[in-house]
Short mmCIF file of C-alpha atoms and ligand atoms in Angstrom, two decimals:
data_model
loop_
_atom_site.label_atom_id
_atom_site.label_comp_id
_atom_site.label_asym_id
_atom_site.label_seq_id
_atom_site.Cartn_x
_atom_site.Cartn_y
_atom_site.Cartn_z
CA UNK A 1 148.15 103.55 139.37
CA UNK A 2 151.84 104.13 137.78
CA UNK A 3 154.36 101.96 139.55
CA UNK A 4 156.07 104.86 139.56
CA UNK A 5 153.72 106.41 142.39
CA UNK A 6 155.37 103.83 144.85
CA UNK A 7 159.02 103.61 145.98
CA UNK A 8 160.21 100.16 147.27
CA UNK A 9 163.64 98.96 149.60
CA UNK A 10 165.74 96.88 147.93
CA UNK A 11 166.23 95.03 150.43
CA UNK A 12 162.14 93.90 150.93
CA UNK A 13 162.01 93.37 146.94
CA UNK A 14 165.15 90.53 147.06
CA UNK A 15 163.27 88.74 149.86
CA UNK A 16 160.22 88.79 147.84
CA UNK A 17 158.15 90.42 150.61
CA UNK A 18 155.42 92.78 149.37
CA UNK A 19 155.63 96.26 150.55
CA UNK A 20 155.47 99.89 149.21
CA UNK A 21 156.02 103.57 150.53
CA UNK A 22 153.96 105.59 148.70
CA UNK A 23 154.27 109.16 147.61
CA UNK A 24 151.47 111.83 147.34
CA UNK A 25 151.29 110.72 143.23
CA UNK A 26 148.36 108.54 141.71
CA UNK A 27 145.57 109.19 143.59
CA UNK A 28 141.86 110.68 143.80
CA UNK A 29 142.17 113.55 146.38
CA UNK A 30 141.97 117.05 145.82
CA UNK A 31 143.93 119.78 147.06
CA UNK A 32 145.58 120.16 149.43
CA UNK A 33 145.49 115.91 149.98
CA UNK A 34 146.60 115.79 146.26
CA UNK A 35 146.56 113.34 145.48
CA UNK A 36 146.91 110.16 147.00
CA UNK A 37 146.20 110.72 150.38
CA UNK A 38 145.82 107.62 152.62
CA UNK A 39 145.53 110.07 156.36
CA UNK A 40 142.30 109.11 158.62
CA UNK A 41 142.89 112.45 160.87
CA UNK A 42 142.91 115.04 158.09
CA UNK A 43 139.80 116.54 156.19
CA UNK A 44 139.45 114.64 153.29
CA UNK A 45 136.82 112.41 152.56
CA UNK A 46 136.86 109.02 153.52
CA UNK A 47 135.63 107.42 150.29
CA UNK A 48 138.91 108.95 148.24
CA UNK A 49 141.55 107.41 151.26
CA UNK A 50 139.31 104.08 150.52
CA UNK A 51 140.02 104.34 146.78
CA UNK A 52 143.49 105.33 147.37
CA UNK A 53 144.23 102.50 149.98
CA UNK A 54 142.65 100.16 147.98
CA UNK A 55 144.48 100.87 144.33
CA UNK A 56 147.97 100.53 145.96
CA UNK A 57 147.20 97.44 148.29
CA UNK A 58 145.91 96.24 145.02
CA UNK A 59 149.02 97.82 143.02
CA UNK A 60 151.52 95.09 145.76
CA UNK A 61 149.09 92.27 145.31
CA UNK A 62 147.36 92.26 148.57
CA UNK A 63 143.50 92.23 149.17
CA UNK A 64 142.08 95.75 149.71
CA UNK A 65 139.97 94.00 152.70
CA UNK A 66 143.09 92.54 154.55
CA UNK A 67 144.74 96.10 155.42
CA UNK A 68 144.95 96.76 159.31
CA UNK A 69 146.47 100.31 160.62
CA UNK A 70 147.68 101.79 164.01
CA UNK A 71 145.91 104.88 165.30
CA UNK A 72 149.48 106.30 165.94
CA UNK A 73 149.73 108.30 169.33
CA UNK A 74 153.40 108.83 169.31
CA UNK A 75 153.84 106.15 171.97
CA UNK A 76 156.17 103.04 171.33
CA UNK A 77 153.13 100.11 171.68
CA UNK A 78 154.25 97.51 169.31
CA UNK A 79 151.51 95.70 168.74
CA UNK A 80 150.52 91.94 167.50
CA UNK A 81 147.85 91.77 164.73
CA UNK A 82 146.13 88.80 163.35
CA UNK A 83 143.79 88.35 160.63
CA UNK A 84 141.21 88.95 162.86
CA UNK A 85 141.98 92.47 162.61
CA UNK A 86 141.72 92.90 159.34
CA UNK A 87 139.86 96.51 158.19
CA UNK A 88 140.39 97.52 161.48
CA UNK A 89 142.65 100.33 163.47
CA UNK A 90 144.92 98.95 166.58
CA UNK A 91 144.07 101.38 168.89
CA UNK A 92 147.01 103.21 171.03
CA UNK A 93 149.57 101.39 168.97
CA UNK A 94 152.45 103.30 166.41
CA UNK A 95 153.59 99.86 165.29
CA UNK A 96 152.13 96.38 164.41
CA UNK A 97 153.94 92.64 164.08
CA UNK A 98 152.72 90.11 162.32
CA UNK A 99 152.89 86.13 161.02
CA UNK A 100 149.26 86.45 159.29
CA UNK A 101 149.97 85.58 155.52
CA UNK A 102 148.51 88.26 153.30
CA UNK A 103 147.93 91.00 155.91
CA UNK A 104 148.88 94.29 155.24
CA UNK A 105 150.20 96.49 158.12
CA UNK A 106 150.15 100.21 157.29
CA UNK A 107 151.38 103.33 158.61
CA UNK A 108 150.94 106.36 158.03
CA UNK A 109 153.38 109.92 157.73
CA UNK A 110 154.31 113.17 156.39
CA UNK A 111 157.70 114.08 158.19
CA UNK A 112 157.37 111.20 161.08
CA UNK A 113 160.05 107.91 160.19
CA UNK A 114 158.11 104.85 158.82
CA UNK A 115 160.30 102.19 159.36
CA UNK A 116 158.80 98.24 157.71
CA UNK A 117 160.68 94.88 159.06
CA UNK A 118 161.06 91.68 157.64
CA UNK A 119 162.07 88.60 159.00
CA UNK A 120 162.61 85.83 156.32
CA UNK A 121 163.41 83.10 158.44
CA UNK A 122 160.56 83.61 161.05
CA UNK A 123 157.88 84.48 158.22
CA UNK A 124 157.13 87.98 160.59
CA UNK A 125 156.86 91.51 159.32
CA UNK A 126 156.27 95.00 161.32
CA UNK A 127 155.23 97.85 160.76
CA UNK A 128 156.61 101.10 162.91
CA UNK A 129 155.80 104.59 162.77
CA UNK A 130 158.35 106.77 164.68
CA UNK A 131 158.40 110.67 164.92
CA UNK A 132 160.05 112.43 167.54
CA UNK A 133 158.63 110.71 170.41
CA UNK A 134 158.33 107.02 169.74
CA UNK A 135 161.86 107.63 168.11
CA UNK A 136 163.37 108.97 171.49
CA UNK A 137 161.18 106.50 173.48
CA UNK A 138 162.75 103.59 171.02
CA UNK A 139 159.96 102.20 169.51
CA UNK A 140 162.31 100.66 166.92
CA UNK A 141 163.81 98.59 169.66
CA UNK A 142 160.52 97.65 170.84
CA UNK A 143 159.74 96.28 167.38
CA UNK A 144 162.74 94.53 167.61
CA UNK A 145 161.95 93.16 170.97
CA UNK A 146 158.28 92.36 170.45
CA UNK A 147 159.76 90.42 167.69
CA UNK A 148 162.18 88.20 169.69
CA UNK A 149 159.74 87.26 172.28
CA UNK A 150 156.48 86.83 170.66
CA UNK A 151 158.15 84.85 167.18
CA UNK A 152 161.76 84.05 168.21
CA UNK A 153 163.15 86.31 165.56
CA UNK A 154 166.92 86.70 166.05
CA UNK A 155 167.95 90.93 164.92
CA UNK A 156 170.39 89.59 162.90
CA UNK A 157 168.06 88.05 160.52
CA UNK A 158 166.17 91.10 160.23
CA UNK A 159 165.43 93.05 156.86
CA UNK A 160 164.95 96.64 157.35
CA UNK A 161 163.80 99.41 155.07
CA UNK A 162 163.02 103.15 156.40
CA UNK A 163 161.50 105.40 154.56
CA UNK A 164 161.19 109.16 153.45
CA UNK A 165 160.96 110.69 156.57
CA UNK A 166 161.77 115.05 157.28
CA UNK A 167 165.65 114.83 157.29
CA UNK A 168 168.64 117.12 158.97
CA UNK A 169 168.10 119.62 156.71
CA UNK A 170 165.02 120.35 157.35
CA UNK A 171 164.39 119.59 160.65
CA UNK A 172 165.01 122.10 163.66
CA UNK A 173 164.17 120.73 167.00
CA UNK A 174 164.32 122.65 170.27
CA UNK A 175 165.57 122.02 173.75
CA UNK A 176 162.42 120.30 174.84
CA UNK A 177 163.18 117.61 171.95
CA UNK A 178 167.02 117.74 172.59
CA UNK A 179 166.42 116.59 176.49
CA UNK A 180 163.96 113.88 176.31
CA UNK A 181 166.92 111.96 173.93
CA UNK A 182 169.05 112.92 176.98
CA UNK A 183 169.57 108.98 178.38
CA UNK A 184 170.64 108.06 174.29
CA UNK A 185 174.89 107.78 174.47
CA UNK A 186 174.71 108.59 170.85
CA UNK A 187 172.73 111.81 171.11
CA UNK A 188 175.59 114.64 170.61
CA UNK A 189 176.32 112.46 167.61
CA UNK A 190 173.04 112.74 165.86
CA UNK A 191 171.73 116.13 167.09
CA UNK A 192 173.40 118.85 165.12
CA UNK A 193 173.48 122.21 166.58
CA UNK A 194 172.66 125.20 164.56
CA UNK A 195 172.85 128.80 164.71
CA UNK A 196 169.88 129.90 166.68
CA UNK A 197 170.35 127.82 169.43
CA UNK A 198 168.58 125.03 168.62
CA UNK A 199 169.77 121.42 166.73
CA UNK A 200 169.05 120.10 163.06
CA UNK A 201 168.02 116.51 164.13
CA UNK A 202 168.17 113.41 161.62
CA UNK A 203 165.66 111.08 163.42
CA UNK A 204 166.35 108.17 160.40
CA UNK A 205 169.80 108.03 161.49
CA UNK A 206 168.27 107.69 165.16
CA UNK A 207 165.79 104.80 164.11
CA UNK A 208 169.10 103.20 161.95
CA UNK A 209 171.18 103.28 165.18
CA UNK A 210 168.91 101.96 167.36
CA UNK A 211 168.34 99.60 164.88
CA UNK A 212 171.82 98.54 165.18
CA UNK A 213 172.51 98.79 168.84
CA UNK A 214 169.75 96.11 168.70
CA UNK A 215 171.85 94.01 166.88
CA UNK A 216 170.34 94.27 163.46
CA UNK A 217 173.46 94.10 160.65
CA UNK A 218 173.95 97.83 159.21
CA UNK A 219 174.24 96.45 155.52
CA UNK A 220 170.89 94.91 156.50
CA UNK A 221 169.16 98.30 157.18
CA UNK A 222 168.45 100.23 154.20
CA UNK A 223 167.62 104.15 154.37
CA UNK A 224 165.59 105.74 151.58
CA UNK A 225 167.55 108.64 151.49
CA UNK A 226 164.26 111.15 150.60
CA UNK A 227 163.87 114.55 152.30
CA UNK A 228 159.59 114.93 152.67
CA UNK A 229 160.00 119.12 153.15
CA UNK A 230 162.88 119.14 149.76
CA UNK A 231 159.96 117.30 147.65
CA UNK A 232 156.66 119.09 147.09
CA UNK A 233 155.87 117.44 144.09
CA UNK A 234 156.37 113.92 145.85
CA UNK A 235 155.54 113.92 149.50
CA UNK A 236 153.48 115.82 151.83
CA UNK A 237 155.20 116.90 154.72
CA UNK A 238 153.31 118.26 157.56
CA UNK A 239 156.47 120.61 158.32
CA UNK A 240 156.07 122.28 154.90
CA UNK A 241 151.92 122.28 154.53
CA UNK A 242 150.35 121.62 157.99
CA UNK A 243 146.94 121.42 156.52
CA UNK A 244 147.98 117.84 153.98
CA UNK A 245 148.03 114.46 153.09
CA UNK A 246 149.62 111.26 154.92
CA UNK A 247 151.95 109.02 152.68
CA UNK A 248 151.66 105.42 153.68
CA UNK A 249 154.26 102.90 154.43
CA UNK A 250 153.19 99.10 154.04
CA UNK A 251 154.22 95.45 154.17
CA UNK A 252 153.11 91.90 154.11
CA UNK A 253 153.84 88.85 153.74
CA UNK A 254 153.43 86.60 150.70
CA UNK A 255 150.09 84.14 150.76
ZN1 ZN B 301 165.21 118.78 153.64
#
């Protein structure tokens, strides 16, 4: 695999944490998963998201065995793993915490906000993968909070990276959407009303706010400023395609 295939935070790379979003380049899939496909729900085979999964855990130095993954069902369960959970899928849970050395947590998108935490101090990362839903049910606070009470992690220690997620520009949400953020103060702020009648929502800047309303320093919280529907030749973007891959968004800690 090209280095090249995988984008990386700042951020995570200074603090020597291992971690990678990857993009839809340097894998074994065919159409329309081309080509590196790491989704469990869509029809491609198994045995290529294997050999994709394991060339980029391998690509960030991590042990293609010691990969654990949330079966994401838009809900904001943060879950803690251990490395007894390793090869396995956290049922009910969009995000994942963890203090096991060497254990990658993964998510998985194409449009939806993956959002990977890193506390230095506490030796904990997470994992959090927040579309619409978890976003407006604050799953990125949850994160925060499972964080505080399960490993004493204090926000303003925390390293944040989010990832290439469907931005403003191309994403039109309806009324529905625009009244389940209804109890957010900051809603009118991030919700952009367009000329149908509907709003051009930005849900990394709702997973960045949250982030700090939680107390997490802004110049701590870096945003991969990539549009998934503007990129064809990089991401897949469910939006765009319907019928594609899933990008991946992962992080460990160091043995
Ligand atoms: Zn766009």
């Amino acid at each position: 695999m090209n280095p090249l295939d995988l984008l990386f935070a700042e951020n995570l790379r200074r603090a020597g944490i291992p971690h990678a979003f990857t993009t839809r380049r340097g894998g074994v899939s065919p159409p329309p998963f081309d080509s590196l496909n790491l989704g469990r729900g869509v029809h491609d085979d198994s045995a290529n998201v294997a050999r994709n999964r394991a060339a980029i855990l391998r690509a960030i130095g991590i042990d293609p065995s010691r990969h654990v993954e949330a079966s994401q069902v838009h809900g904001a369960t943060v879950a803690v793993v251990t490395a007894r959970d390793a090869a396995g899928v956290i049922e009910g849970a969009d995000g994942m915490v963890t203090s096991a050395p060497g254990l990658a947590l993964a998510i998985h998108a194409a449009d939806c906000v993956p959002v990977l935490l890193a506390d230095p101090r506490r030796r904990v990362v997470a994992a959090v993968h927040a579309g619409w839903r978890g976003s407006a049910a604050g799953i990125a606070l949850e994160a925060v909070g499972v964080l505080a009470d399960r490993f004493e992690s204090r926000a303003e220690d925390l390293l944040v990276a989010i990832g290439p997620a469907i931005k403003a520009c191309h994403y039109e949400v309806d009324e529905p959407v625009f009244d389940r953020y209804r109890d957010w103060p900051w809603r009118d702020e991030l919700f952009a009303p367009n000329a149908r009648g509907r709003w051009q929502l930005d849900l990394q800047a709702v997973n960045r706010r949250q982030l700090m309303d939680a107390g997490v320093p802004a110049a701590q919280i870096e945003v991969l400023e990539h549009c998934t529907f503007d990129r064809p030749d990089l991401f897949f973007s469910y939006r765009r395609d319907r019928e594609t891959g899933r990008m991946g968004a992962i992080i460990a800690l160091s043995d």
